[in-house]
Amino acid sequence: MAPTYKIAVVQLYPKPMQPEKNFEKAASFIRSAATQRCDLVVLPEYHLTNWLPKDPKFRDLCADWSEYLEKYRTLARECNINIVPGTIVQTRTSNHPDENDLENVAYFISNLGEILGKYVKKNLWSTERVHLLSSGREDHVAFDTPLGKVGMLICWDLAFPEAFRELISQDAKLIIMPTFWTHSDCSDAGLAHNPSAEVAFVDSAITTRAFENTCGIVFANAGGPPGRGYMGLSQVSVPFVGPLTRLGSSAEGMGIVDLDMKILEDAEANYQIRSDLASDVWHYDYRHSKGSRL
């Protein structure tokens, strides 16, 4: 029998440049999820600082990244819950001190406080590229967790089906996506066509990725005050259904859902995506097809 996991997706408003206050608010959500016997709780991208890379204090605040990672590990043990603490911007040692050395990193922390997975954002949004280092051509890696095989992606990775394919080729059943996606990510020209263009993008892409990969997607986006571009739409989505839970506004909150993994087995039995990818007659030459089989 396929297991059922209780998953909490947190739509937190990251108050700009206030990591300690944001951590305390995140910890409150995590403790609430734990009291409701959730197996996993996921926070948004940039949840500690918001995204203000031009602020002169931004890099200094990011230098405290390891302190917050340890706090989340302690919290996971105390609450007996698996945590993906959104993303944490951290410094990477560089041989050239004048070069940018910041990475946007997601961690999977087990209920025992162990770091089971780490992912550095690969596909950077245009405004991130002058501030962050990408993981470049490093492989996407799925890993074992108490919820089975999991993969992690971040925000703009949603636009790249290849990232999902690489993870499901390693048998990932659940893709976790911390996100900081706003209405203002759309150009003026796009907004003139449709003021809700980014809502259409996010909702349609998440549902499509769930169907075309027979996987579950946990999408935790930042929330925030109305009128400031925050979009929300945090959700847990699966094939056949689409969103099992969806926070439909930008308001802070937490959605909790029981995810019966049987639905992913039923979807694969119907669509046979993974079996086609693993077959010797697969038509497309992706990086993931070299030496990997489901």
Short mmCIF file of C-alpha atoms in Angstrom, two decimals:
data_model
loop_
_atom_site.label_atom_id
_atom_site.label_comp_id
_atom_site.label_asym_id
_atom_site.label_seq_id
_atom_site.Cartn_x
_atom_site.Cartn_y
_atom_site.Cartn_z
CA MET A 1 0.00 0.00 0.00
CA ALA A 2 1.29 3.46 -0.93
CA PRO A 3 1.99 5.76 2.02
CA THR A 4 0.17 9.01 2.78
CA TYR A 5 2.16 12.04 3.91
CA LYS A 6 0.84 15.17 5.56
CA ILE A 7 2.52 18.18 3.97
CA ALA A 8 2.46 21.83 5.06
CA VAL A 9 3.27 24.60 2.59
CA VAL A 10 4.00 27.95 4.24
CA GLN A 11 3.31 31.25 2.47
CA LEU A 12 5.38 33.62 4.56
CA TYR A 13 5.97 37.35 4.03
CA PRO A 14 9.74 37.86 4.31
CA LYS A 15 10.08 41.23 5.98
CA PRO A 16 12.96 42.99 4.21
CA MET A 17 16.32 42.61 5.90
CA GLN A 18 14.92 41.20 9.14
CA PRO A 19 16.21 37.60 9.26
CA GLU A 20 15.71 37.05 13.01
CA LYS A 21 12.07 38.17 12.92
CA ASN A 22 11.46 36.12 9.79
CA PHE A 23 13.03 33.07 11.40
CA GLU A 24 10.84 33.40 14.48
CA LYS A 25 7.74 33.66 12.31
CA ALA A 26 8.85 30.66 10.25
CA ALA A 27 9.50 28.70 13.45
CA SER A 28 5.96 29.48 14.62
CA PHE A 29 4.53 28.05 11.39
CA ILE A 30 6.76 24.99 11.72
CA ARG A 31 5.66 24.33 15.29
CA SER A 32 2.03 24.68 14.22
CA ALA A 33 2.59 22.17 11.41
CA ALA A 34 4.22 19.78 13.87
CA THR A 35 1.30 19.96 16.30
CA GLN A 36 -0.92 18.97 13.38
CA ARG A 37 1.30 15.93 12.81
CA CYS A 38 2.70 17.04 9.48
CA ASP A 39 5.53 14.99 8.01
CA LEU A 40 7.03 17.86 6.00
CA VAL A 41 6.90 21.66 6.06
CA VAL A 42 8.26 23.85 3.25
CA LEU A 43 9.09 27.58 3.40
CA PRO A 44 9.53 30.09 0.54
CA GLU A 45 12.66 31.25 -1.25
CA TYR A 46 14.53 34.22 0.29
CA HIS A 47 12.38 33.85 3.39
CA LEU A 48 15.02 35.22 5.79
CA THR A 49 15.92 38.50 4.06
CA ASN A 50 13.58 39.05 1.13
CA TRP A 51 15.39 39.75 -2.18
CA LEU A 52 17.25 43.06 -1.89
CA PRO A 53 20.72 42.30 -3.24
CA LYS A 54 21.58 45.96 -3.84
CA ASP A 55 21.12 46.86 -0.19
CA PRO A 56 24.62 47.29 1.31
CA LYS A 57 23.59 45.19 4.33
CA PHE A 58 22.32 42.25 2.28
CA ARG A 59 25.60 40.42 1.90
CA ASP A 60 26.51 40.90 5.57
CA LEU A 61 23.18 39.36 6.65
CA CYS A 62 23.76 36.42 4.31
CA ALA A 63 27.08 35.75 6.04
CA ASP A 64 25.08 34.42 9.01
CA TRP A 65 23.62 31.60 6.91
CA SER A 66 25.15 28.72 8.87
CA GLU A 67 23.65 30.04 12.13
CA TYR A 68 20.14 29.81 10.68
CA LEU A 69 20.75 26.42 9.10
CA GLU A 70 21.72 25.07 12.53
CA LYS A 71 18.62 26.64 14.07
CA TYR A 72 16.44 24.80 11.56
CA ARG A 73 18.25 21.53 12.25
CA THR A 74 17.58 21.97 15.97
CA LEU A 75 13.94 22.84 15.28
CA ALA A 76 13.50 19.74 13.11
CA ARG A 77 14.75 17.53 15.96
CA GLU A 78 12.65 19.30 18.59
CA CYS A 79 9.46 19.12 16.53
CA ASN A 80 10.14 15.72 14.91
CA ILE A 81 9.35 17.12 11.46
CA ASN A 82 11.12 17.23 8.10
CA ILE A 83 11.87 20.80 7.01
CA VAL A 84 12.83 22.46 3.75
CA PRO A 85 13.66 25.96 5.07
CA GLY A 86 12.98 27.74 1.81
CA THR A 87 16.27 28.95 0.47
CA ILE A 88 19.17 30.40 2.40
CA VAL A 89 21.53 32.74 0.56
CA GLN A 90 25.07 31.86 1.57
CA THR A 91 28.63 32.69 0.68
CA ARG A 92 30.83 30.34 -1.29
CA THR A 93 34.60 30.43 -0.89
CA SER A 94 36.17 31.98 -3.97
CA ASN A 95 39.78 32.19 -5.14
CA HIS A 96 38.99 35.68 -6.40
CA PRO A 97 37.72 37.85 -3.53
CA ASP A 98 36.37 40.54 -5.86
CA GLU A 99 34.03 38.11 -7.58
CA ASN A 100 30.46 37.57 -6.47
CA ASP A 101 30.33 34.56 -4.15
CA LEU A 102 26.66 34.22 -3.14
CA GLU A 103 24.60 31.10 -3.77
CA ASN A 104 20.87 30.53 -3.30
CA VAL A 105 20.58 27.17 -1.55
CA ALA A 106 17.75 24.83 -0.55
CA TYR A 107 18.29 22.15 2.11
CA PHE A 108 16.23 19.12 3.08
CA ILE A 109 16.51 18.57 6.84
CA SER A 110 15.17 15.33 8.27
CA ASN A 111 13.12 15.04 11.45
CA LEU A 112 16.36 13.90 13.11
CA GLY A 113 18.07 17.15 12.15
CA GLU A 114 20.20 15.55 9.43
CA ILE A 115 20.85 17.32 6.12
CA LEU A 116 19.71 14.78 3.52
CA GLY A 117 19.83 16.98 0.44
CA LYS A 118 21.20 20.28 -0.83
CA TYR A 119 20.48 22.13 -4.06
CA VAL A 120 22.04 25.34 -5.40
CA LYS A 121 19.70 27.21 -7.72
CA LYS A 122 20.66 26.53 -11.32
CA ASN A 123 18.35 28.58 -13.54
CA LEU A 124 18.72 32.15 -12.31
CA TRP A 125 16.14 34.81 -13.09
CA SER A 126 17.58 37.73 -15.10
CA THR A 127 17.91 40.07 -12.12
CA GLU A 128 19.68 37.39 -10.06
CA ARG A 129 22.49 36.71 -12.49
CA VAL A 130 24.64 39.67 -11.50
CA HIS A 131 24.36 38.77 -7.81
CA LEU A 132 24.32 34.97 -7.53
CA LEU A 133 26.40 32.02 -8.62
CA SER A 134 24.54 29.24 -10.45
CA SER A 135 25.15 25.53 -10.01
CA GLY A 136 25.76 25.55 -13.77
CA ARG A 137 26.09 22.16 -15.37
CA GLU A 138 26.17 20.20 -12.13
CA ASP A 139 23.66 17.35 -12.19
CA HIS A 140 20.27 17.60 -10.55
CA VAL A 141 20.33 14.95 -7.81
CA ALA A 142 17.40 13.14 -6.19
CA PHE A 143 17.92 11.77 -2.68
CA ASP A 144 16.30 9.45 -0.15
CA THR A 145 14.17 10.94 2.64
CA PRO A 146 11.55 9.70 5.12
CA LEU A 147 9.03 10.63 2.39
CA GLY A 148 10.74 8.53 -0.27
CA LYS A 149 12.88 9.79 -3.16
CA VAL A 150 12.75 13.58 -3.42
CA GLY A 151 14.16 16.25 -5.71
CA MET A 152 14.44 20.00 -5.10
CA LEU A 153 14.18 22.88 -7.55
CA ILE A 154 13.85 26.63 -6.96
CA CYS A 155 11.45 29.16 -8.48
CA TRP A 156 12.47 29.86 -12.11
CA ASP A 157 13.53 26.23 -12.51
CA LEU A 158 9.80 25.66 -13.04
CA ALA A 159 10.22 26.95 -16.60
CA PHE A 160 12.66 24.16 -17.50
CA PRO A 161 11.09 20.71 -18.03
CA GLU A 162 14.57 19.21 -18.36
CA ALA A 163 15.21 19.81 -14.66
CA PHE A 164 12.16 17.74 -13.73
CA ARG A 165 13.08 15.02 -16.21
CA GLU A 166 16.54 14.67 -14.70
CA LEU A 167 15.07 14.20 -11.23
CA ILE A 168 12.34 11.74 -12.16
CA SER A 169 14.87 9.71 -14.14
CA GLN A 170 16.35 9.08 -10.68
CA ASP A 171 12.88 8.02 -9.47
CA ALA A 172 12.01 11.17 -7.55
CA LYS A 173 8.30 11.09 -6.73
CA LEU A 174 8.09 14.45 -4.99
CA ILE A 175 9.58 17.74 -6.24
CA ILE A 176 9.90 20.50 -3.64
CA MET A 177 10.08 24.11 -4.89
CA PRO A 178 10.76 27.10 -2.61
CA THR A 179 9.84 30.21 -4.61
CA PHE A 180 9.86 34.00 -4.65
CA TRP A 181 7.65 34.71 -7.68
CA THR A 182 5.83 38.03 -8.00
CA HIS A 183 3.41 39.74 -10.38
CA SER A 184 6.16 42.23 -11.25
CA ASP A 185 8.30 39.48 -12.76
CA CYS A 186 6.19 40.05 -15.87
CA SER A 187 7.17 42.88 -18.23
CA ASP A 188 4.95 45.90 -18.83
CA ALA A 189 4.21 44.52 -22.28
CA GLY A 190 3.09 41.21 -20.82
CA LEU A 191 0.98 42.87 -18.13
CA ALA A 192 -0.72 44.94 -20.82
CA HIS A 193 -1.87 41.68 -22.42
CA ASN A 194 -2.88 40.12 -19.11
CA PRO A 195 -2.45 41.68 -15.64
CA SER A 196 -2.61 38.15 -14.21
CA ALA A 197 -0.04 36.72 -16.61
CA GLU A 198 2.20 35.32 -13.88
CA VAL A 199 -0.75 33.60 -12.20
CA ALA A 200 -1.53 31.90 -15.50
CA PHE A 201 2.12 30.93 -15.91
CA VAL A 202 2.54 29.47 -12.43
CA ASP A 203 -0.75 27.59 -12.21
CA SER A 204 -0.52 26.10 -15.69
CA ALA A 205 3.16 25.17 -15.41
CA ILE A 206 2.83 23.48 -12.03
CA THR A 207 -0.13 21.39 -13.16
CA THR A 208 1.62 20.51 -16.42
CA ARG A 209 4.84 19.45 -14.67
CA ALA A 210 2.85 17.24 -12.28
CA PHE A 211 1.07 15.51 -15.14
CA GLU A 212 4.02 15.16 -17.50
CA ASN A 213 6.26 13.70 -14.77
CA THR A 214 3.66 11.75 -12.74
CA CYS A 215 5.00 13.48 -9.63
CA GLY A 216 3.80 15.59 -6.74
CA ILE A 217 4.94 19.21 -6.56
CA VAL A 218 5.22 21.23 -3.35
CA PHE A 219 5.39 24.90 -4.37
CA ALA A 220 5.98 27.35 -1.50
CA ASN A 221 5.87 30.96 -2.66
CA ALA A 222 6.37 34.17 -0.69
CA GLY A 223 3.32 36.09 0.41
CA GLY A 224 3.05 39.74 1.31
CA PRO A 225 0.85 42.81 1.66
CA PRO A 226 -1.56 43.47 -1.21
CA GLY A 227 -0.51 46.04 -3.77
CA ARG A 228 3.21 45.27 -3.53
CA GLY A 229 3.39 42.64 -6.26
CA TYR A 230 3.38 39.56 -4.05
CA MET A 231 1.50 36.70 -5.68
CA GLY A 232 1.29 33.75 -3.31
CA LEU A 233 -0.40 30.74 -4.94
CA SER A 234 1.53 28.29 -2.75
CA GLN A 235 0.19 24.82 -3.46
CA VAL A 236 0.64 21.06 -3.46
CA SER A 237 -0.27 19.65 -6.87
CA VAL A 238 -0.57 16.18 -8.36
CA PRO A 239 -1.61 14.61 -11.66
CA PHE A 240 -5.30 13.89 -12.27
CA VAL A 241 -6.32 16.60 -9.79
CA GLY A 242 -4.02 19.61 -9.98
CA PRO A 243 -3.80 21.52 -6.68
CA LEU A 244 -4.79 19.54 -3.59
CA THR A 245 -4.38 22.75 -1.61
CA ARG A 246 -3.76 26.25 -2.97
CA LEU A 247 -3.41 29.58 -1.17
CA GLY A 248 -5.19 31.76 -3.70
CA SER A 249 -4.07 35.22 -2.57
CA SER A 250 -0.87 36.86 -1.40
CA ALA A 251 -1.89 36.69 2.27
CA GLU A 252 0.36 34.88 4.70
CA GLY A 253 -0.83 31.45 5.67
CA MET A 254 -0.23 27.73 5.65
CA GLY A 255 -1.90 25.04 3.60
CA ILE A 256 -1.92 21.46 4.90
CA VAL A 257 -2.88 18.43 2.86
CA ASP A 258 -2.72 14.65 3.07
CA LEU A 259 -0.89 13.43 -0.03
CA ASP A 260 -1.73 9.81 -0.80
CA MET A 261 1.17 8.65 -2.95
CA LYS A 262 -1.14 6.11 -4.60
CA ILE A 263 -2.30 8.87 -6.94
CA LEU A 264 1.22 9.06 -8.39
CA GLU A 265 1.26 5.30 -8.95
CA ASP A 266 -2.13 5.52 -10.66
CA ALA A 267 -0.93 8.38 -12.86
CA GLU A 268 2.17 6.46 -13.93
CA ALA A 269 0.10 3.35 -14.67
CA ASN A 270 -2.09 5.49 -16.90
CA TYR A 271 0.43 7.75 -18.65
CA GLN A 272 3.56 5.53 -18.45
CA ILE A 273 5.88 8.53 -18.63
CA ARG A 274 8.61 7.04 -16.47
CA SER A 275 8.53 3.70 -18.22
CA ASP A 276 8.87 5.43 -21.59
CA LEU A 277 11.80 7.49 -20.32
CA ALA A 278 13.52 4.33 -19.11
CA SER A 279 13.01 2.37 -22.32
CA ASP A 280 15.76 1.68 -24.83
CA VAL A 281 13.65 3.20 -27.61
CA TRP A 282 13.19 6.60 -25.95
CA HIS A 283 13.26 9.16 -28.74
CA TYR A 284 15.08 12.08 -27.11
CA ASP A 285 18.70 12.45 -26.05
CA TYR A 286 18.66 14.28 -22.72
CA ARG A 287 21.57 14.46 -20.34
CA HIS A 288 19.59 12.31 -17.88
CA SER A 289 19.38 9.43 -20.34
CA LYS A 290 23.10 8.77 -20.29
CA GLY A 291 23.62 5.81 -17.99
CA SER A 292 20.50 6.31 -15.87
CA ARG A 293 17.50 4.02 -15.71
CA LEU A 294 14.45 4.11 -13.50
#
